[in-house]
Short mmCIF file of C-alpha atoms in Angstrom, two decimals:
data_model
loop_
_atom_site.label_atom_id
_atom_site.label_comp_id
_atom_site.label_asym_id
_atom_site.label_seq_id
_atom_site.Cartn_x
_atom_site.Cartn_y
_atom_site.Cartn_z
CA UNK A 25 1.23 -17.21 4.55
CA UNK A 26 2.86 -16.38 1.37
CA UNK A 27 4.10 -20.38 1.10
CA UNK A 28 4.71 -20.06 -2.79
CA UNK A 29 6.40 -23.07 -4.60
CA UNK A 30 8.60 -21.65 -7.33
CA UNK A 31 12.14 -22.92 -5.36
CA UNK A 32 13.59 -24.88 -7.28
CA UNK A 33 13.06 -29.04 -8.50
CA UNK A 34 16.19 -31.44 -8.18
CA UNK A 35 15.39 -34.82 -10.07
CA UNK A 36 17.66 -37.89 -8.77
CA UNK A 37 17.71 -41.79 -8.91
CA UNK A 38 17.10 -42.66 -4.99
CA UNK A 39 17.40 -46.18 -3.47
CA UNK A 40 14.06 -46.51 -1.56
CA UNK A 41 12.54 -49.92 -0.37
CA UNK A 42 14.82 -51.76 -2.20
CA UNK A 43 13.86 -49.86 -5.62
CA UNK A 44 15.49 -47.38 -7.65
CA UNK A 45 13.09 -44.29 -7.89
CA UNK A 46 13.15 -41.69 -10.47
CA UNK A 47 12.54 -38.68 -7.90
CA UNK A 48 11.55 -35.43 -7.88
CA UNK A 49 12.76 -33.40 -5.14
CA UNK A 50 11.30 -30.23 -3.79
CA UNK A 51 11.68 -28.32 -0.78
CA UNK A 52 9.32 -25.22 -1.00
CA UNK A 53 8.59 -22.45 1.74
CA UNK A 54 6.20 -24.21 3.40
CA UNK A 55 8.94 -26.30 5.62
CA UNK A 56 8.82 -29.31 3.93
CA UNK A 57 10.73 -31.58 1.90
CA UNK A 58 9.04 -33.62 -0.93
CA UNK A 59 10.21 -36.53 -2.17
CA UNK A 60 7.86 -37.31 -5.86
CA UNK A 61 8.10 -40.41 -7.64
CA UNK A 62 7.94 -38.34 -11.43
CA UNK A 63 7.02 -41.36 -13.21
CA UNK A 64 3.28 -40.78 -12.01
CA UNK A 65 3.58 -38.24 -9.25
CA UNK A 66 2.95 -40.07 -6.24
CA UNK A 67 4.26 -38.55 -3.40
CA UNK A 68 6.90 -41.12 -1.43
CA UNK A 69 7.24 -38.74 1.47
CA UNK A 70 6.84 -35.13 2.95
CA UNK A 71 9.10 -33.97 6.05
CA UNK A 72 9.54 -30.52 8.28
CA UNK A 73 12.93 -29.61 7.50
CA UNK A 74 12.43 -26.61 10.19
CA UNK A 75 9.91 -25.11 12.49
CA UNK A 76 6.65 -25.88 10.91
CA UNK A 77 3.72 -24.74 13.27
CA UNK A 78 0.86 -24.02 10.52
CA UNK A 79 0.34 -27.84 10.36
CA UNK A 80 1.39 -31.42 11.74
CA UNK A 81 2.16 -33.33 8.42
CA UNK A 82 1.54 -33.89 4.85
CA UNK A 83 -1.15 -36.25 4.27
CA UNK A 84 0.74 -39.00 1.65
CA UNK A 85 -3.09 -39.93 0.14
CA UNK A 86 -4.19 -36.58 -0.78
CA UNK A 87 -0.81 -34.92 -0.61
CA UNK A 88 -2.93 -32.08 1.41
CA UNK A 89 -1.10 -30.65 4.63
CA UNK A 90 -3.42 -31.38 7.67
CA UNK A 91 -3.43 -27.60 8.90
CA UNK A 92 -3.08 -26.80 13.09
CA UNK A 93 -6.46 -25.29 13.95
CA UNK A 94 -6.27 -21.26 14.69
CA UNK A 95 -3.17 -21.41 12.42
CA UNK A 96 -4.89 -19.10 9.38
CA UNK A 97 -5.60 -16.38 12.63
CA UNK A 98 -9.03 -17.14 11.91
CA UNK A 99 -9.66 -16.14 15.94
CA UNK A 100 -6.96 -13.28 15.65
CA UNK A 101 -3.75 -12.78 15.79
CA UNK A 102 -1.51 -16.17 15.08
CA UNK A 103 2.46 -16.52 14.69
CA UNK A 104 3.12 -18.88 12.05
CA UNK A 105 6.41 -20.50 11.49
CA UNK A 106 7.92 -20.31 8.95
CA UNK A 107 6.97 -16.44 8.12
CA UNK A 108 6.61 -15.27 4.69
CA UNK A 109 10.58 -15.60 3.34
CA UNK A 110 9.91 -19.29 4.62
CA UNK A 111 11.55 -22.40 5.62
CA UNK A 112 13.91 -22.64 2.02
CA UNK A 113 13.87 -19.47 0.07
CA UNK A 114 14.58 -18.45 -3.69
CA UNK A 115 18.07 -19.85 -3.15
CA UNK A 116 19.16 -23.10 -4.92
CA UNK A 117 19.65 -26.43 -3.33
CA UNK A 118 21.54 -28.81 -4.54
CA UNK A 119 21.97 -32.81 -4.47
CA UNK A 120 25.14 -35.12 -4.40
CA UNK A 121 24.24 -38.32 -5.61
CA UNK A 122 28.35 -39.62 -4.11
CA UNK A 123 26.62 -38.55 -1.27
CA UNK A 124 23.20 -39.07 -0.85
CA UNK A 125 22.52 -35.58 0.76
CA UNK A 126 20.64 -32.40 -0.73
CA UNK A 127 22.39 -28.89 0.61
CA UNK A 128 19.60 -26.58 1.46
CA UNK A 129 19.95 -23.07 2.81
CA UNK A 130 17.47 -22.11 5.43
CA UNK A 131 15.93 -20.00 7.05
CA UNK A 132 14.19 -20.06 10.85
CA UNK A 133 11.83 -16.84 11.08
CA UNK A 134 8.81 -16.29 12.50
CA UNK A 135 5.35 -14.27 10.88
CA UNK A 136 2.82 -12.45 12.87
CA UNK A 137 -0.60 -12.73 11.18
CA UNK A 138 -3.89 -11.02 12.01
CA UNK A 139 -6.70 -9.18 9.49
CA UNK A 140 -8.56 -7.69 12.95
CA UNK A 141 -8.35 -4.05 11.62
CA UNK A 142 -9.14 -5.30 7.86
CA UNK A 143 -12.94 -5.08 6.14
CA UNK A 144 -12.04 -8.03 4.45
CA UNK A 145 -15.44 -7.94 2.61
CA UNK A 146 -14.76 -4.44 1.27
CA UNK A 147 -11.14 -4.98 0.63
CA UNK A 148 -9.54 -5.45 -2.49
CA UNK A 149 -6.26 -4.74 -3.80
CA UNK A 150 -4.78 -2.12 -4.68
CA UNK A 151 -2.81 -1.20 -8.17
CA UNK A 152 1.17 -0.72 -7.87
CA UNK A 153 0.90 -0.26 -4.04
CA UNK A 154 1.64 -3.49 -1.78
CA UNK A 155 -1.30 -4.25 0.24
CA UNK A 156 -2.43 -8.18 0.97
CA UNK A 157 -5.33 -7.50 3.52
CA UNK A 158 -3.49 -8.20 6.69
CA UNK A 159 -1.81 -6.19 9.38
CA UNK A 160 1.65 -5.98 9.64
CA UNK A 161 4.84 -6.18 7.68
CA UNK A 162 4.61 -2.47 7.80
CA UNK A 163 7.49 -1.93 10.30
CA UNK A 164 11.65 -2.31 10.58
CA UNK A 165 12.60 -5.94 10.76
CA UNK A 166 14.79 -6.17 13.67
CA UNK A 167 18.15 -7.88 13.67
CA UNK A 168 18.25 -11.70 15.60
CA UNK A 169 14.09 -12.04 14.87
CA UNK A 170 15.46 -15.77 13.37
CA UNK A 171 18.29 -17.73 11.90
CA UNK A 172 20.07 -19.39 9.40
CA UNK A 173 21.36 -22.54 8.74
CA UNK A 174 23.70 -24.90 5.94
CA UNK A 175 21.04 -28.16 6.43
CA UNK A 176 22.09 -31.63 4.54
CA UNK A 177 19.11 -33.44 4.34
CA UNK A 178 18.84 -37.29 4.30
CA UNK A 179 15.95 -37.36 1.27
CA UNK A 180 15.64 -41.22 1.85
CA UNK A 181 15.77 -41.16 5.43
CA UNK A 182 13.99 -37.82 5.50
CA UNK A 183 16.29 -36.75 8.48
CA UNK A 184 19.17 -34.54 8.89
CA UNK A 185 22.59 -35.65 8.13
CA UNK A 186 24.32 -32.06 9.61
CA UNK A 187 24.01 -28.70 9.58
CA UNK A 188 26.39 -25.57 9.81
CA UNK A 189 24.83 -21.96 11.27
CA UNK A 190 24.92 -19.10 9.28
CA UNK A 191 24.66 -15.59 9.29
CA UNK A 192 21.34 -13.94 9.52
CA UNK A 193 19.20 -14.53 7.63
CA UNK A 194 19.57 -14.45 3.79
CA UNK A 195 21.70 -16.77 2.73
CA UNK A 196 22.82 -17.97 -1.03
CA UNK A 197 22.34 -20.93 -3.08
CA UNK A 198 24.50 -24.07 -2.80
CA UNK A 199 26.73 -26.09 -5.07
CA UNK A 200 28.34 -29.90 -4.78
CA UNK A 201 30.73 -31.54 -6.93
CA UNK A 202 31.98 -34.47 -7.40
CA UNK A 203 35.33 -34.07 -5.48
CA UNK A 204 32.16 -34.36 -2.29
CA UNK A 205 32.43 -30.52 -1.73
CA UNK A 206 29.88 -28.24 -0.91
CA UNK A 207 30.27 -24.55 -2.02
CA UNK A 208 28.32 -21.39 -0.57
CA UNK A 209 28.36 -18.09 -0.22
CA UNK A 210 27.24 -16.17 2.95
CA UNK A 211 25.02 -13.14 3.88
CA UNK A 212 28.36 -11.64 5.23
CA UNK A 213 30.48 -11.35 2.15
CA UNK A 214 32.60 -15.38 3.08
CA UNK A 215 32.42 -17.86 0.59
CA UNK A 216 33.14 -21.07 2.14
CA UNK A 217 33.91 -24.88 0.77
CA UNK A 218 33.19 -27.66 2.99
CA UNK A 219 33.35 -31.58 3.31
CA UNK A 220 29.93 -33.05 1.80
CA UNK A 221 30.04 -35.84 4.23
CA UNK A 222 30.74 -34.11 7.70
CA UNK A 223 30.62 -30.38 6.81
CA UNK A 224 33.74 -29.50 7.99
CA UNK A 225 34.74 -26.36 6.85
CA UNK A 226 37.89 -26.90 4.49
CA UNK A 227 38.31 -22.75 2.86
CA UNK A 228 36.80 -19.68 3.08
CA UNK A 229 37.83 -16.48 1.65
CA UNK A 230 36.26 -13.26 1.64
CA UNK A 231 35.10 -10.73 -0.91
CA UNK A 232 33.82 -7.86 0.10
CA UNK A 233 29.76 -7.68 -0.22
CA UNK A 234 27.16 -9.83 0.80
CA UNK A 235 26.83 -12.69 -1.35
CA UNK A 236 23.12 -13.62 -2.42
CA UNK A 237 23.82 -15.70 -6.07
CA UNK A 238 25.13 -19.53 -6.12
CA UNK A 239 28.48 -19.95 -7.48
CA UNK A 240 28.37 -22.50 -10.73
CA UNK A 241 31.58 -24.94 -11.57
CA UNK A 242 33.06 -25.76 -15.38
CA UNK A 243 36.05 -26.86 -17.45
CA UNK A 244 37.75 -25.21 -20.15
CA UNK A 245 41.43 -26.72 -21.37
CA UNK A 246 41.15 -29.16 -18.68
CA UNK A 247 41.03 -26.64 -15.78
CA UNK A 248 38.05 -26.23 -13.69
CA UNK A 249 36.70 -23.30 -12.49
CA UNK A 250 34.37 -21.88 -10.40
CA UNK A 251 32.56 -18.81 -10.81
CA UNK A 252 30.50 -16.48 -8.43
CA UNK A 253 28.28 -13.44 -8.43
CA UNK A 254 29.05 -11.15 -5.31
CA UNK A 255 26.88 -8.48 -4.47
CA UNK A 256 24.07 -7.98 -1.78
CA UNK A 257 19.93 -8.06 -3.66
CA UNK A 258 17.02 -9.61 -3.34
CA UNK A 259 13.90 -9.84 -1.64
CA UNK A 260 14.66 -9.68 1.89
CA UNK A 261 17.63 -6.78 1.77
CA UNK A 262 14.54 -4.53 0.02
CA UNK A 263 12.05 -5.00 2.62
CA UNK A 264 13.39 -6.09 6.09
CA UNK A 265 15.36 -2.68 6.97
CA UNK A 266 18.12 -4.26 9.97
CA UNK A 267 17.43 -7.50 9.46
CA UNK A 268 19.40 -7.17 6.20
CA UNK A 269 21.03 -3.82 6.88
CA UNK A 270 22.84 -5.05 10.03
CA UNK A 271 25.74 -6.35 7.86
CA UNK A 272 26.46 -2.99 6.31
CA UNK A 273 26.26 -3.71 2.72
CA UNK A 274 24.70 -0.37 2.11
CA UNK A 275 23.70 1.08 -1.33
CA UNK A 276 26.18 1.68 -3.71
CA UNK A 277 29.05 1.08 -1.19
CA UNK A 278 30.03 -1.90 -2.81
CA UNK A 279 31.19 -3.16 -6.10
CA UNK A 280 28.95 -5.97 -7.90
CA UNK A 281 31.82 -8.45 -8.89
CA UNK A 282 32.00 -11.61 -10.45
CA UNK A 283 35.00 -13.52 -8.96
CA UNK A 284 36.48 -17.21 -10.74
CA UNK A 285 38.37 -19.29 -8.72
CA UNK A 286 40.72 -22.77 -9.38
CA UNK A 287 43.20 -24.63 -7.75
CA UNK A 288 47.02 -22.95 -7.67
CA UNK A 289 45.58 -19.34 -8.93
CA UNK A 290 47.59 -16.55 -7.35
CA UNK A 291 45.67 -13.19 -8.44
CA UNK A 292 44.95 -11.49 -4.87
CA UNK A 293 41.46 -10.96 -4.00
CA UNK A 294 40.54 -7.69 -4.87
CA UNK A 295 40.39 -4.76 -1.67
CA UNK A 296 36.98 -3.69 -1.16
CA UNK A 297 34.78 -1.00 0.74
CA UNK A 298 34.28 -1.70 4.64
CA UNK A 299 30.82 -2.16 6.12
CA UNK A 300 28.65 0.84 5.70
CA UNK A 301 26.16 1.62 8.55
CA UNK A 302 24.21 4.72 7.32
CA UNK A 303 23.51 7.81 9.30
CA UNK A 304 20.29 9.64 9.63
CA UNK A 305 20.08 13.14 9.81
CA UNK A 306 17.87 15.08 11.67
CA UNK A 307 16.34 18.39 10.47
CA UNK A 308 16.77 21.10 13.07
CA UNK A 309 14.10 22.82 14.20
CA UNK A 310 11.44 20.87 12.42
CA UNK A 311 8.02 20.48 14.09
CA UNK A 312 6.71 16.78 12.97
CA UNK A 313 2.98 16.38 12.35
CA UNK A 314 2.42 13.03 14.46
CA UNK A 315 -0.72 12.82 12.52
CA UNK A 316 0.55 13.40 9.14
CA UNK A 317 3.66 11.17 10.09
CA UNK A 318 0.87 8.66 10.77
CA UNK A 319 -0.74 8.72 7.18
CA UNK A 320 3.06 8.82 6.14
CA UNK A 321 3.35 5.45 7.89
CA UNK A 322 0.57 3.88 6.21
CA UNK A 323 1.41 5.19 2.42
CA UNK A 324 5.23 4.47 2.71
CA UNK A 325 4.27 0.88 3.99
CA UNK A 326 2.41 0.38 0.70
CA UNK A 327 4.63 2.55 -2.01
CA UNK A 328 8.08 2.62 -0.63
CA UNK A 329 9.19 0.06 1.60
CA UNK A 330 9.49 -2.10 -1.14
CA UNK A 331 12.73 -0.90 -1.99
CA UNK A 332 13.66 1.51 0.67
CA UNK A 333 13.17 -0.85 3.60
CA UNK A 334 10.29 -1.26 6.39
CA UNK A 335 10.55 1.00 8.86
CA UNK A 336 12.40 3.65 6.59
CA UNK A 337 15.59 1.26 7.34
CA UNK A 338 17.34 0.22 4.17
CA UNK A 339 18.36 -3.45 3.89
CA UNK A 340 20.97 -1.71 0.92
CA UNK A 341 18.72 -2.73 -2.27
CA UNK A 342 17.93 1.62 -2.09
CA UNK A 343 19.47 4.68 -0.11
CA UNK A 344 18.23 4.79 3.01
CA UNK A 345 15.58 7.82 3.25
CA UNK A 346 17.05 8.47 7.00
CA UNK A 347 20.40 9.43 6.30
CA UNK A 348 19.98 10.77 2.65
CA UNK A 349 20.32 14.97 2.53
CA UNK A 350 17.44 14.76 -0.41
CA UNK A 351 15.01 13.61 2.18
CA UNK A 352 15.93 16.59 4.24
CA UNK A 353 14.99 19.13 2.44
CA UNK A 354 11.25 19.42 1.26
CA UNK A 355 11.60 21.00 -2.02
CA UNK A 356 14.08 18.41 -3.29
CA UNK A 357 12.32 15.81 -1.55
CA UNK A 358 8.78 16.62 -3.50
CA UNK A 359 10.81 16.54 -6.98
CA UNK A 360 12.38 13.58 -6.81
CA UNK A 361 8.97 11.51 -5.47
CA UNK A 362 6.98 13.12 -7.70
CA UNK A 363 9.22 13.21 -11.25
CA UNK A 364 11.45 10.37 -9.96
CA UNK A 365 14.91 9.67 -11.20
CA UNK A 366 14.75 6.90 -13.92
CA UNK A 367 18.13 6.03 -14.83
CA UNK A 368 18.84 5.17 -10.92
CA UNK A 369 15.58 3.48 -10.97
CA UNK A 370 13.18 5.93 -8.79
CA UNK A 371 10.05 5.88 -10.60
CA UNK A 372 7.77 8.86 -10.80
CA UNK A 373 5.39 9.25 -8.74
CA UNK A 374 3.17 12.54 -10.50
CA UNK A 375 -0.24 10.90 -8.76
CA UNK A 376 1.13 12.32 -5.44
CA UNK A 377 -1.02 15.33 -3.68
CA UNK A 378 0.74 17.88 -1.56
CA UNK A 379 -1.23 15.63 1.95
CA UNK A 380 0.51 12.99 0.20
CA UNK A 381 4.34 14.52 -0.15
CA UNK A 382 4.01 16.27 3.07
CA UNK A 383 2.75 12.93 4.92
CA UNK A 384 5.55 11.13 3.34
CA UNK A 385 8.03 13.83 4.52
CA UNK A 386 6.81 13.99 7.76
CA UNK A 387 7.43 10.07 8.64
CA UNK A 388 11.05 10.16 7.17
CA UNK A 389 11.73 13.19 9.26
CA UNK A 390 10.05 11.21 12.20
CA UNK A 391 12.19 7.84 11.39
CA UNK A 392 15.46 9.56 11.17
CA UNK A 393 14.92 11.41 14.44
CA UNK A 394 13.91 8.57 16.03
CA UNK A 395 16.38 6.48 15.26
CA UNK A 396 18.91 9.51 16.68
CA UNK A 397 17.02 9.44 19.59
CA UNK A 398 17.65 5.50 20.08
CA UNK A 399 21.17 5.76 19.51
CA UNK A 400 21.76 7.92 21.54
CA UNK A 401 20.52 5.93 24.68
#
C-alpha cells in the first residue's frame, strides 16, 4: 500500500493516567496516530485519524495492525483507504504543548489495488522505470477523487479537537507558536493563521502559487518573523495530472518566492501570474496507431509520468506533453527524448528504439486529442 513511515517524529511531555510521559509522537501514512512512551518504546496508544479500511486497530501488545481480511486484494481487486499519498503525507505536523493539540494536514483518498494481470512469480523490477507489480496508477488522477483537511488531534484523548477543510488534496506543513496560533499554507496559493484552540480563521493572505513547504518562525533585534517557501512541488503535483493540475499552477508560470512576514510590515505582496490551465494541441491530419498508442500507454506509465503527470496531464512539476508544440512535431519530439535537455532537467533517453519514440508519440498525440474531444462536449 505504499504506507512508508518517514513523516515526521514530534517528542512532548503528555499528562496520561496521572503521569507525565516522555512521548514520541508519530502519525505515518498508514492512518494512525502513535503515541510512544521513548523511554522504552512501549506503545501508549494507536488511533485512525481518517478512513482506515486496510485494518480495525493497532494491537497495543505486539504493536502489529490486525489487517481486514481481502484488504492486500489477495482475491482481486480491493480499494484501500488511505491510497498510496496516505492518511498524513510528507508534510510536517506540529504540537502546542499551551494547547495540548498536534496540527496535522490530511489527506482522505482512496487506492485501487489488484496484481490480476501481473506474473508475480516472473516479475521483478525494473531499473529507472517505475513499475511495483500491480495494476494501476497508470492513468490521470481526476479532480474531487478525495479531500483535505486542517485536523487537531487530541494525542491524550486520541480524538479530534477540530478540523478546517482544505483544498484538494496536497496540502503543506503546519506551524504553532506560542501566541496559540496555527500557521499553514494551502494547495491554492492562501496562507492562513488561525486560533489553536477553536480554529477560527484570524488572516489569510495570498501569494500567488501553490504553497507545498511549512513556513518556520524566529527573532532577530527583538522582532519576530515568519518565513515561507511558496511554490507548487512535490510528489503528488508530478504524478496525479488534475488532481494537482486543477489549481493551475502550471510549469514555469509562477515565481518560486520566499515571502517573511511580522506584525506592522507594510511592503505589498508582490503581483503574480494568474492560474494557468494548459492547452493541448492537436496535430491535424494525423492518423493515431491505437495499437502503438497502446504500447505508448504502457512505457509512458513507467518512464514519464513521473514527472509529466499520469494520464499525460501535468500536475505543473513538468510541461505538460499535451499542449507543448515540441510534442507535436516528431522530429523535435525524438531529439529531445532521446538526447534530453539537461540543464531544464530532461534526461536522455539514447536507449529508446524508433517502436519506442513512435509509441511514445503516438499516445501524446492520442491524449491531447482526446482531451480536445472532451472539452469540447
Amino acid at each position: 500500500w505504499d504506507y512508508n513511515s518517514n513523516m515526521d517524529v514530534v517528542l512532548a511531555d503528555l499528562e496520561i493516567g496521572g503521569e507525565t510521559v516522555k512521548a514520541l509522537m508519530h502519525a505515518p501514512k498508514n492512518g494512525f496516530f502513535y503515541v510512544i512512551d521513548r523511554k522504552d518504546g512501549r506503545l501508549i496508544s494507536a488511533e485512525k485519524i481518517g478512513k482506515v479500511t486496510w485494518a480495525t486497530h493497532i494491537d497495543l501488545e505486539t504493536g502489529r495492525p490486525v489487517e481486514v481480511p481481502g484488504s492486500r486484494y489477495e482475491d482481486g481487486e480491493a480499494e484501500v483507504w488511505p491510497g498510496p499519498v496516505g492518511a498524513h503525507s510528507w508534510h510536517a505536523m506540529s504540537y502546542n504543548p499551551l494547547t495540548g493539540l498536534a496540527y496535522i494536514p490530511t489527506i482522505e483518498m482512496p487506492g485501487t489495488f489488484r496484481d490480476t494481470g501481473i506474473d508475480l512469480k516472473a516479475w521483478e523490477s525494473p531499473s529507472f522505470r517505475t513499475s511495483v507489480g500491480v495494476e494501476g496508477f497508470t492513468e490521470d488522477t481526476p479532480a474531487g477523487i478525495g479531500s483535505a483537511a486542517l485536523l487537531a488531534w487530541d494525542p491524550v484523548k486520541q480524538q479530534k479537537a477540530w478540523s478546517i477543510p482544505l483544498p484538494e488534496n496536497w496540502n503543506p506543513g503546519t506551524m504553532t507558536t506560542a501566541s496559540k496560533l496555527v500557521f499553514q499554507g494551502r494547495a491554492d496559493g492562501v496562507f492562513l493563521a488561525y486560533d489553536a484552540e477553536t480554529g477560527a480563521e484570524l488572516w489569510s493572505t495570498m501569494l500567488g502559487s501553490g504553497i507545498s513547504a511549512p513556513p518556520v518562525t524566529y527573532t532577530v533585534g527583538g522582532v519576530q518573523y515568519v518565513s515561507l517557501l511558496v511554490g507548487w512541488g512535490g510528489a503528488l503535483p508530478a504524478i496525479s495530472g488534475t488532481l494537482a493540475a486543477q489549481h493551475g499552477w502550471a510549469y514555469k508560470a509562477h515565481p518560486r518566492r520566499l515571502f517573511t512576514f511580522a506584525l506592522g510590515a507594510s511592503v505589498p505582496t508582490p503581483p503574480s501570474p494568474p492560474p494557468v490551465m494548459p492547452t493541448p494541441l492537436d496535430v491535424a491530419g494525423l492518423t493515431i496507431d491505437e495499437e502503438l498508442a497502446d504500447e505508448g500507454h504502457t512505457l509512458y506509465s513507467e518512464v514519464c509520468a513521473m514527472c509529466h503527470g499520469g494520464g499525460a496531464v501535468s500536475g505543473g512539476k513538468a510541461p505538460d506533453l499535451r499542449a507543448s508544440p515540441i510534442s507535436t512535431d516528431k522530429a523535435t519530439f525524438t531529439d529531445v527524448v532521446k538526447n534530453g535537455r539537461q540543464p531544464l532537467g530532461m534526461p536522455r533517453f539514447p536507449e529508446f528504439g524508433d517502436r519506442e519514440l513512435d509509441a511514445l508519440y503516438a499516445y501524446i498525440r492520442r491524449q491531447a486529442r482526446r482531451s480536445l474531444t472532451t472539452a469540447s462536449r
